[in-house]
Amino acid sequence: MINKLIHKIEENKAPIVVGLDPMLGYIPEHIKEKAYKEHGETLEGAAEAVWQYNKGLIDATYDLIPAVKPQIAMYEQFGIPGLVAFKKTIDYCKEKDLVVIGDVKRGDIGSTSAAYATAHIGKVQVGENTYRGFDEDFMTVNPYFGIDGIKPFVDVCKEEKKGIFVLVKTSNPSSGEFQDRLIDGKPLYEHVAEKVAQWGSECMGDSYSYVGCVIGATYPQMGEVLRKIMPKQYILVPGYGAQGGKAKDLAPYFNKDGLGAIVNSSRGIIAAYKQPAYEKFGAECYADASRQAVIDMREDINSAILG
C-alpha cells in the first residue's frame, strides 16, 4: 500500500492528506436540518449529518488528493451510529480510489494489539468466513509499549501489504513533557525514531517502508534530524495550517526527490467555508470551498518543497 500512496502522490502532484475530522459545528445547517428531519436530533441524526457532510467533501476533492485521514474519535462520540458513519466514509473513499489512513492511535500488547490491527488493517476469521472490519490502508499507532506493542501491527502489515504510522514527535504544545526528555544524551523522540527505522526495515515497499512515522509540522528543526534517522520512513505531518505549521517549514521532512512526507490538513480544508479566504462560497457550497482550499494548499506546499 505504501507503493500505491507514493504513486498517487506523484500522480496528483499533491503530498497532502485531508483529515476527515467532522464536528457538528463544522457541518452546514442545511445538512443537519435534513438529517434531523429524517432521524430526529439523535445519535443517528448526527451520524447521518456527518456522513452526508463527508460525502460532499469527498466528491469535491477526490480527484485532487491521494489520501484521507478520518479521526475515529470524531465518529466514536456518536456511538455505534458514528462508527457506522466512519465505516461508510472509509468504504466510499476506497470506491473513489483514495488511500485511507485511519487515525486511531492504537497501542497495547499481545493479543490486544493483534485485535486492533485486525480491526483496522487486517481480517478476522468467523467460522469458515473471513471478514475485514474497518479496512483502512494505514493506521496510526502509539509506540509506548515498545516492540511488544508494535510487532502485532507489523505482522499484519507484512501479511496484508498495508501500513502503520508510528507516533514519534507530535504537534501538540505539551508533547515535549515526555518526548523531549533526554535519555543518554538524546531526546526520547530520537530513540523512538531509531526503533521505527529498525522496525520498518523488516517490511519494505519498493522505496519506502510500510512502517512510517508521525512528526508534527510545528517542529521543523526536529524534522530535519528525524528525516536523517529514518530515511526510508514516510512521514505523516500533522499541524499544518490551523495548528501553526507553515509550508516553508516543511522542506526538511521531504527527501530530495520531493517524496518522503505527506502533510495533513483537517479543519483548514473541511471547514474552509468558515474562513475569511473562502467565506464567499457560503455554507451551501462548503464542498467547493474545500476544493479550493486543497488547490491552494497543494500550491503552497509544492512551492515550498520544490522551489
mmCIF file of C-alpha atoms in Angstrom:
data_model
loop_
_atom_site.group_PDB
_atom_site.id
_atom_site.type_symbol
_atom_site.label_atom_id
_atom_site.label_comp_id
_atom_site.label_asym_id
_atom_site.label_seq_id
_atom_site.Cartn_x
_atom_site.Cartn_y
_atom_site.Cartn_z
ATOM 1 C CA MET A 1 0.000 0.000 0.000
ATOM 2 C CA ILE A 2 2.946 2.359 0.521
ATOM 3 C CA ASN A 3 3.689 1.979 -3.192
ATOM 4 C CA LYS A 4 0.124 2.998 -4.058
ATOM 5 C CA LEU A 5 0.314 6.015 -1.735
ATOM 6 C CA ILE A 6 3.525 7.209 -3.374
ATOM 7 C CA HIS A 7 2.100 6.627 -6.851
ATOM 8 C CA LYS A 8 -0.987 8.688 -6.056
ATOM 9 C CA ILE A 9 1.107 11.484 -4.534
ATOM 10 C CA GLU A 10 3.157 11.636 -7.731
ATOM 11 C CA GLU A 11 0.099 11.352 -9.964
ATOM 12 C CA ASN A 12 -1.730 14.211 -8.231
ATOM 13 C CA LYS A 13 1.427 16.231 -7.506
ATOM 14 C CA ALA A 14 -0.090 16.571 -4.049
ATOM 15 C CA PRO A 15 1.795 15.359 -0.952
ATOM 16 C CA ILE A 16 -1.286 16.124 1.128
ATOM 17 C CA VAL A 17 -3.908 14.213 3.071
ATOM 18 C CA VAL A 18 -7.297 15.596 4.057
ATOM 19 C CA GLY A 19 -8.226 14.940 7.678
ATOM 20 C CA LEU A 20 -11.896 13.966 7.774
ATOM 21 C CA ASP A 21 -12.411 15.079 11.376
ATOM 22 C CA PRO A 22 -16.038 16.279 11.412
ATOM 23 C CA MET A 23 -17.525 18.216 14.296
ATOM 24 C CA LEU A 24 -21.188 19.164 14.307
ATOM 25 C CA GLY A 25 -20.136 22.806 14.428
ATOM 26 C CA TYR A 26 -18.410 22.422 11.063
ATOM 27 C CA ILE A 27 -21.437 20.940 9.313
ATOM 28 C CA PRO A 28 -23.646 23.430 7.448
ATOM 29 C CA GLU A 29 -27.153 23.886 8.835
ATOM 30 C CA HIS A 30 -28.903 22.634 5.702
ATOM 31 C CA ILE A 31 -27.188 19.245 6.048
ATOM 32 C CA LYS A 32 -28.027 18.938 9.736
ATOM 33 C CA GLU A 33 -31.623 20.022 9.220
ATOM 34 C CA LYS A 34 -32.178 17.348 6.584
ATOM 35 C CA ALA A 35 -30.571 14.644 8.721
ATOM 36 C CA TYR A 36 -32.553 15.656 11.821
ATOM 37 C CA LYS A 37 -35.776 15.702 9.829
ATOM 38 C CA GLU A 38 -35.164 12.092 8.815
ATOM 39 C CA HIS A 39 -33.721 10.742 12.074
ATOM 40 C CA GLY A 40 -34.506 13.320 14.757
ATOM 41 C CA GLU A 41 -31.991 15.093 16.950
ATOM 42 C CA THR A 42 -30.472 11.761 17.859
ATOM 43 C CA LEU A 43 -27.153 9.977 17.548
ATOM 44 C CA GLU A 44 -28.463 8.553 14.296
ATOM 45 C CA GLY A 45 -29.311 12.034 13.067
ATOM 46 C CA ALA A 46 -25.868 13.368 13.957
ATOM 47 C CA ALA A 47 -24.156 10.409 12.289
ATOM 48 C CA GLU A 48 -26.220 10.874 9.128
ATOM 49 C CA ALA A 49 -25.215 14.554 9.024
ATOM 50 C CA VAL A 50 -21.556 13.558 9.396
ATOM 51 C CA TRP A 51 -21.823 11.018 6.600
ATOM 52 C CA GLN A 52 -23.545 13.410 4.172
ATOM 53 C CA TYR A 53 -21.033 16.139 5.010
ATOM 54 C CA ASN A 54 -18.122 13.770 4.369
ATOM 55 C CA LYS A 55 -19.638 12.542 1.127
ATOM 56 C CA GLY A 56 -19.828 16.100 -0.178
ATOM 57 C CA LEU A 57 -16.209 16.748 0.778
ATOM 58 C CA ILE A 58 -15.006 13.545 -0.867
ATOM 59 C CA ASP A 59 -16.944 14.177 -4.065
ATOM 60 C CA ALA A 60 -15.389 17.634 -4.335
ATOM 61 C CA THR A 61 -11.772 16.672 -3.679
ATOM 62 C CA TYR A 62 -11.082 13.025 -4.532
ATOM 63 C CA ASP A 63 -9.573 13.832 -7.933
ATOM 64 C CA LEU A 64 -7.048 16.234 -6.358
ATOM 65 C CA ILE A 65 -5.726 14.263 -3.398
ATOM 66 C CA PRO A 66 -4.027 10.918 -2.791
ATOM 67 C CA ALA A 67 -5.403 10.174 0.665
ATOM 68 C CA VAL A 68 -7.773 10.952 3.506
ATOM 69 C CA LYS A 69 -7.320 10.556 7.256
ATOM 70 C CA PRO A 70 -10.532 10.096 9.257
ATOM 71 C CA GLN A 71 -10.010 10.607 13.006
ATOM 72 C CA ILE A 72 -12.073 7.920 14.708
ATOM 73 C CA ALA A 73 -12.795 9.920 17.883
ATOM 74 C CA MET A 74 -14.930 12.354 15.905
ATOM 75 C CA TYR A 75 -17.149 9.420 14.983
ATOM 76 C CA GLU A 76 -16.995 7.500 18.262
ATOM 77 C CA GLN A 77 -18.576 10.441 20.074
ATOM 78 C CA PHE A 78 -21.825 9.485 18.350
ATOM 79 C CA GLY A 79 -21.629 5.866 19.495
ATOM 80 C CA ILE A 80 -22.462 2.985 17.198
ATOM 81 C CA PRO A 81 -24.167 5.230 14.601
ATOM 82 C CA GLY A 82 -20.984 7.273 14.472
ATOM 83 C CA LEU A 83 -18.889 4.191 13.828
ATOM 84 C CA VAL A 84 -21.292 3.239 11.037
ATOM 85 C CA ALA A 85 -20.635 6.677 9.507
ATOM 86 C CA PHE A 86 -16.888 6.063 9.934
ATOM 87 C CA LYS A 87 -17.134 2.776 8.041
ATOM 88 C CA LYS A 88 -19.355 4.263 5.315
ATOM 89 C CA THR A 89 -16.805 7.050 4.896
ATOM 90 C CA ILE A 90 -13.928 4.574 4.547
ATOM 91 C CA ASP A 91 -15.806 2.463 2.020
ATOM 92 C CA TYR A 92 -16.804 5.483 -0.060
ATOM 93 C CA CYS A 93 -13.242 6.817 -0.102
ATOM 94 C CA LYS A 94 -11.981 3.452 -1.327
ATOM 95 C CA GLU A 95 -14.625 3.450 -4.063
ATOM 96 C CA LYS A 96 -13.006 6.720 -5.164
ATOM 97 C CA ASP A 97 -9.584 5.009 -5.113
ATOM 98 C CA LEU A 98 -8.313 7.111 -2.228
ATOM 99 C CA VAL A 99 -5.794 5.760 0.253
ATOM 100 C CA VAL A 100 -7.345 5.736 3.740
ATOM 101 C CA ILE A 101 -5.249 6.416 6.844
ATOM 102 C CA GLY A 102 -7.223 5.531 9.960
ATOM 103 C CA ASP A 103 -6.208 7.995 12.663
ATOM 104 C CA VAL A 104 -6.893 5.663 15.575
ATOM 105 C CA LYS A 105 -3.641 5.856 17.622
ATOM 106 C CA ARG A 106 -3.928 2.311 18.921
ATOM 107 C CA GLY A 107 -1.353 0.597 21.092
ATOM 108 C CA ASP A 108 -1.332 -2.272 23.578
ATOM 109 C CA ILE A 109 0.401 -5.640 23.830
ATOM 110 C CA GLY A 110 -0.015 -9.154 22.532
ATOM 111 C CA SER A 111 -3.493 -10.265 21.566
ATOM 112 C CA THR A 112 -4.949 -6.799 22.186
ATOM 113 C CA SER A 113 -2.623 -5.146 19.665
ATOM 114 C CA ALA A 114 -3.291 -8.014 17.290
ATOM 115 C CA ALA A 115 -7.033 -7.406 17.629
ATOM 116 C CA TYR A 116 -6.590 -3.682 16.971
ATOM 117 C CA ALA A 117 -4.535 -4.476 13.873
ATOM 118 C CA THR A 118 -7.145 -6.981 12.707
ATOM 119 C CA ALA A 119 -9.963 -4.470 13.213
ATOM 120 C CA HIS A 120 -8.377 -1.711 11.172
ATOM 121 C CA ILE A 121 -5.968 -3.152 8.597
ATOM 122 C CA GLY A 122 -6.385 -6.911 8.806
ATOM 123 C CA LYS A 123 -9.072 -9.547 8.532
ATOM 124 C CA VAL A 124 -10.874 -11.747 11.029
ATOM 125 C CA GLN A 125 -11.955 -15.362 10.732
ATOM 126 C CA VAL A 126 -15.555 -16.194 11.659
ATOM 127 C CA GLY A 127 -16.134 -19.880 11.188
ATOM 128 C CA GLU A 128 -15.325 -20.620 7.571
ATOM 129 C CA ASN A 129 -15.664 -16.992 6.540
ATOM 130 C CA THR A 130 -13.160 -14.155 6.508
ATOM 131 C CA TYR A 131 -14.168 -10.544 7.028
ATOM 132 C CA ARG A 132 -12.482 -7.163 7.122
ATOM 133 C CA GLY A 133 -13.593 -4.801 9.848
ATOM 134 C CA PHE A 134 -12.981 -1.137 9.143
ATOM 135 C CA ASP A 135 -10.452 -1.951 6.399
ATOM 136 C CA GLU A 136 -8.263 1.146 6.276
ATOM 137 C CA ASP A 137 -4.998 1.072 4.313
ATOM 138 C CA PHE A 138 -2.893 2.546 7.131
ATOM 139 C CA MET A 139 -3.452 3.231 10.802
ATOM 140 C CA THR A 140 -1.689 5.385 13.377
ATOM 141 C CA VAL A 141 -0.018 3.551 16.259
ATOM 142 C CA ASN A 142 1.320 4.554 19.685
ATOM 143 C CA PRO A 143 4.774 3.043 20.370
ATOM 144 C CA TYR A 144 4.730 3.412 24.172
ATOM 145 C CA PHE A 145 4.645 -0.366 24.758
ATOM 146 C CA GLY A 146 7.768 -0.959 22.676
ATOM 147 C CA ILE A 147 8.200 -3.971 20.409
ATOM 148 C CA ASP A 148 5.529 -5.956 22.315
ATOM 149 C CA GLY A 149 3.010 -3.397 21.158
ATOM 150 C CA ILE A 150 4.362 -2.845 17.646
ATOM 151 C CA LYS A 151 5.099 -6.387 16.437
ATOM 152 C CA PRO A 152 1.433 -7.428 16.054
ATOM 153 C CA PHE A 153 0.845 -4.434 13.805
ATOM 154 C CA VAL A 154 3.988 -5.093 11.771
ATOM 155 C CA ASP A 155 2.963 -8.722 11.328
ATOM 156 C CA VAL A 156 -0.373 -7.663 9.832
ATOM 157 C CA CYS A 157 1.373 -5.088 7.646
ATOM 158 C CA LYS A 158 3.552 -7.844 6.192
ATOM 159 C CA GLU A 159 0.581 -10.128 5.612
ATOM 160 C CA GLU A 160 -1.760 -7.527 4.146
ATOM 161 C CA LYS A 161 0.795 -5.210 2.468
ATOM 162 C CA LYS A 162 -0.724 -2.347 4.442
ATOM 163 C CA GLY A 163 0.955 0.158 6.736
ATOM 164 C CA ILE A 164 1.207 1.988 10.026
ATOM 165 C CA PHE A 165 2.343 5.453 11.044
ATOM 166 C CA VAL A 166 4.065 5.393 14.444
ATOM 167 C CA LEU A 167 3.917 8.469 16.675
ATOM 168 C CA VAL A 168 7.436 9.872 17.019
ATOM 169 C CA LYS A 169 7.117 13.633 17.643
ATOM 170 C CA THR A 170 3.594 15.010 17.835
ATOM 171 C CA SER A 171 2.484 18.555 17.017
ATOM 172 C CA ASN A 172 0.708 19.449 20.280
ATOM 173 C CA PRO A 173 2.344 22.094 22.524
ATOM 174 C CA SER A 174 2.843 19.795 25.537
ATOM 175 C CA SER A 175 4.420 16.953 23.555
ATOM 176 C CA GLY A 176 7.794 17.895 24.963
ATOM 177 C CA GLU A 177 6.783 16.921 28.512
ATOM 178 C CA PHE A 178 7.748 13.366 27.616
ATOM 179 C CA GLN A 179 9.001 13.322 24.028
ATOM 180 C CA ASP A 180 11.813 15.852 24.576
ATOM 181 C CA ARG A 181 13.203 14.213 27.740
ATOM 182 C CA LEU A 182 16.917 13.492 27.412
ATOM 183 C CA ILE A 183 17.954 9.856 27.702
ATOM 184 C CA ASP A 184 21.622 9.008 27.267
ATOM 185 C CA GLY A 185 22.149 12.496 25.871
ATOM 186 C CA LYS A 186 19.409 12.303 23.231
ATOM 187 C CA PRO A 187 15.746 13.289 23.355
ATOM 188 C CA LEU A 188 13.289 10.425 23.675
ATOM 189 C CA TYR A 189 11.828 11.066 20.214
ATOM 190 C CA GLU A 190 15.216 10.255 18.626
ATOM 191 C CA HIS A 191 15.301 6.920 20.428
ATOM 192 C CA VAL A 192 11.780 6.202 19.180
ATOM 193 C CA ALA A 193 12.830 7.194 15.646
ATOM 194 C CA GLU A 194 15.738 4.743 15.735
ATOM 195 C CA LYS A 195 13.348 1.971 16.722
ATOM 196 C CA VAL A 196 10.895 2.928 13.968
ATOM 197 C CA ALA A 197 13.690 2.717 11.397
ATOM 198 C CA GLN A 198 14.616 -0.709 12.767
ATOM 199 C CA TRP A 199 11.014 -1.973 12.744
ATOM 200 C CA GLY A 200 10.462 -0.587 9.273
ATOM 201 C CA SER A 201 13.483 -2.339 7.792
ATOM 202 C CA GLU A 202 11.599 -5.622 8.196
ATOM 203 C CA CYS A 203 8.790 -4.705 5.798
ATOM 204 C CA MET A 204 9.760 -2.588 2.821
ATOM 205 C CA GLY A 205 7.904 -1.466 -0.253
ATOM 206 C CA ASP A 206 9.821 -0.551 -3.390
ATOM 207 C CA SER A 207 11.486 2.523 -1.879
ATOM 208 C CA TYR A 208 9.871 3.151 1.490
ATOM 209 C CA SER A 209 8.769 1.015 4.409
ATOM 210 C CA TYR A 210 5.217 0.030 5.302
ATOM 211 C CA VAL A 211 6.151 1.416 8.732
ATOM 212 C CA GLY A 212 6.011 5.215 8.636
ATOM 213 C CA CYS A 213 6.043 7.820 11.355
ATOM 214 C CA VAL A 214 4.225 10.907 12.609
ATOM 215 C CA ILE A 215 6.187 14.155 13.084
ATOM 216 C CA GLY A 216 4.396 17.449 13.671
ATOM 217 C CA ALA A 217 4.765 20.335 11.238
ATOM 218 C CA THR A 218 5.387 22.642 14.182
ATOM 219 C CA TYR A 219 8.897 21.240 14.769
ATOM 220 C CA PRO A 220 10.888 21.637 11.522
ATOM 221 C CA GLN A 221 14.328 21.514 13.177
ATOM 222 C CA MET A 222 13.455 18.184 14.748
ATOM 223 C CA GLY A 223 12.040 17.049 11.429
ATOM 224 C CA GLU A 224 15.423 17.570 9.792
ATOM 225 C CA VAL A 225 17.164 15.397 12.387
ATOM 226 C CA LEU A 226 14.495 12.712 12.272
ATOM 227 C CA ARG A 227 14.491 12.583 8.469
ATOM 228 C CA LYS A 228 18.147 11.531 8.625
ATOM 229 C CA ILE A 229 17.463 8.873 11.255
ATOM 230 C CA MET A 230 14.528 7.458 9.263
ATOM 231 C CA PRO A 231 15.450 7.813 5.555
ATOM 232 C CA LYS A 232 13.077 5.007 4.474
ATOM 233 C CA GLN A 233 10.092 6.051 6.548
ATOM 234 C CA TYR A 234 7.222 8.012 5.079
ATOM 235 C CA ILE A 235 6.409 10.895 7.409
ATOM 236 C CA LEU A 236 2.812 11.822 8.180
ATOM 237 C CA VAL A 237 2.924 15.503 9.099
ATOM 238 C CA PRO A 238 0.055 16.959 11.168
ATOM 239 C CA GLY A 239 -0.100 20.548 12.350
ATOM 240 C CA TYR A 240 -0.079 22.397 9.009
ATOM 241 C CA GLY A 241 -2.282 25.476 8.840
ATOM 242 C CA ALA A 242 -4.710 25.631 11.740
ATOM 243 C CA GLN A 243 -2.121 24.387 14.270
ATOM 244 C CA GLY A 244 0.505 26.857 13.094
ATOM 245 C CA GLY A 245 2.716 24.798 10.791
ATOM 246 C CA LYS A 246 3.912 26.731 7.720
ATOM 247 C CA ALA A 247 4.727 25.359 4.266
ATOM 248 C CA LYS A 248 8.203 26.931 4.344
ATOM 249 C CA ASP A 249 8.991 24.806 7.395
ATOM 250 C CA LEU A 250 8.158 21.530 5.661
ATOM 251 C CA ALA A 251 11.172 21.126 3.362
ATOM 252 C CA PRO A 252 13.237 19.149 5.934
ATOM 253 C CA TYR A 253 10.572 16.456 6.072
ATOM 254 C CA PHE A 254 10.967 15.640 2.391
ATOM 255 C CA ASN A 255 13.750 13.897 0.532
ATOM 256 C CA LYS A 256 15.491 15.487 -2.447
ATOM 257 C CA ASP A 257 13.072 13.799 -4.859
ATOM 258 C CA GLY A 258 10.142 15.653 -3.266
ATOM 259 C CA LEU A 259 8.854 12.440 -1.698
ATOM 260 C CA GLY A 260 9.064 11.080 1.825
ATOM 261 C CA ALA A 261 6.270 13.008 3.540
ATOM 262 C CA ILE A 262 2.550 13.635 3.353
ATOM 263 C CA VAL A 263 1.067 16.707 5.049
ATOM 264 C CA ASN A 264 -2.301 16.667 6.785
ATOM 265 C CA SER A 265 -4.847 19.442 6.985
ATOM 266 C CA SER A 266 -8.162 18.853 8.699
ATOM 267 C CA ARG A 267 -10.383 21.794 9.596
ATOM 268 C CA GLY A 268 -8.353 24.056 7.308
ATOM 269 C CA ILE A 269 -9.934 22.134 4.436
ATOM 270 C CA ILE A 270 -13.136 20.550 5.678
ATOM 271 C CA ALA A 271 -14.326 23.776 7.336
ATOM 272 C CA ALA A 272 -12.752 26.112 4.773
ATOM 273 C CA TYR A 273 -16.049 27.892 4.093
ATOM 274 C CA LYS A 274 -15.876 29.312 7.637
ATOM 275 C CA GLN A 275 -12.556 31.030 6.917
ATOM 276 C CA PRO A 276 -12.400 34.605 5.581
ATOM 277 C CA ALA A 277 -10.472 33.481 2.485
ATOM 278 C CA TYR A 278 -13.293 31.170 1.412
ATOM 279 C CA GLU A 279 -16.420 32.618 3.004
ATOM 280 C CA LYS A 280 -17.580 33.847 -0.418
ATOM 281 C CA PHE A 281 -18.562 30.241 -1.206
ATOM 282 C CA GLY A 282 -21.106 30.158 1.601
ATOM 283 C CA ALA A 283 -22.379 27.182 3.573
ATOM 284 C CA GLU A 284 -24.398 25.774 0.667
ATOM 285 C CA CYS A 285 -21.183 25.446 -1.363
ATOM 286 C CA TYR A 286 -18.982 24.297 1.508
ATOM 287 C CA ALA A 287 -17.516 21.497 -0.626
ATOM 288 C CA ASP A 288 -16.457 23.948 -3.344
ATOM 289 C CA ALA A 289 -14.669 25.979 -0.683
ATOM 290 C CA SER A 290 -12.879 22.824 0.441
ATOM 291 C CA ARG A 291 -11.835 22.031 -3.115
ATOM 292 C CA GLN A 292 -10.300 25.490 -3.490
ATOM 293 C CA ALA A 293 -8.547 25.099 -0.131
ATOM 294 C CA VAL A 294 -6.993 21.835 -1.372
ATOM 295 C CA ILE A 295 -5.776 23.531 -4.551
ATOM 296 C CA ASP A 296 -4.268 26.383 -2.537
ATOM 297 C CA MET A 297 -2.621 24.009 -0.055
ATOM 298 C CA ARG A 298 -1.139 21.939 -2.875
ATOM 299 C CA GLU A 299 0.373 25.022 -4.487
ATOM 300 C CA ASP A 300 1.651 26.319 -1.146
ATOM 301 C CA ILE A 301 3.405 23.081 -0.228
ATOM 302 C CA ASN A 302 4.811 22.352 -3.684
ATOM 303 C CA SER A 303 6.273 25.839 -3.928
ATOM 304 C CA ALA A 304 7.970 25.331 -0.575
ATOM 305 C CA ILE A 305 9.428 21.861 -1.164
ATOM 306 C CA LEU A 306 10.176 22.089 -4.891
ATOM 307 C CA GLY A 307 11.023 25.771 -5.121
#
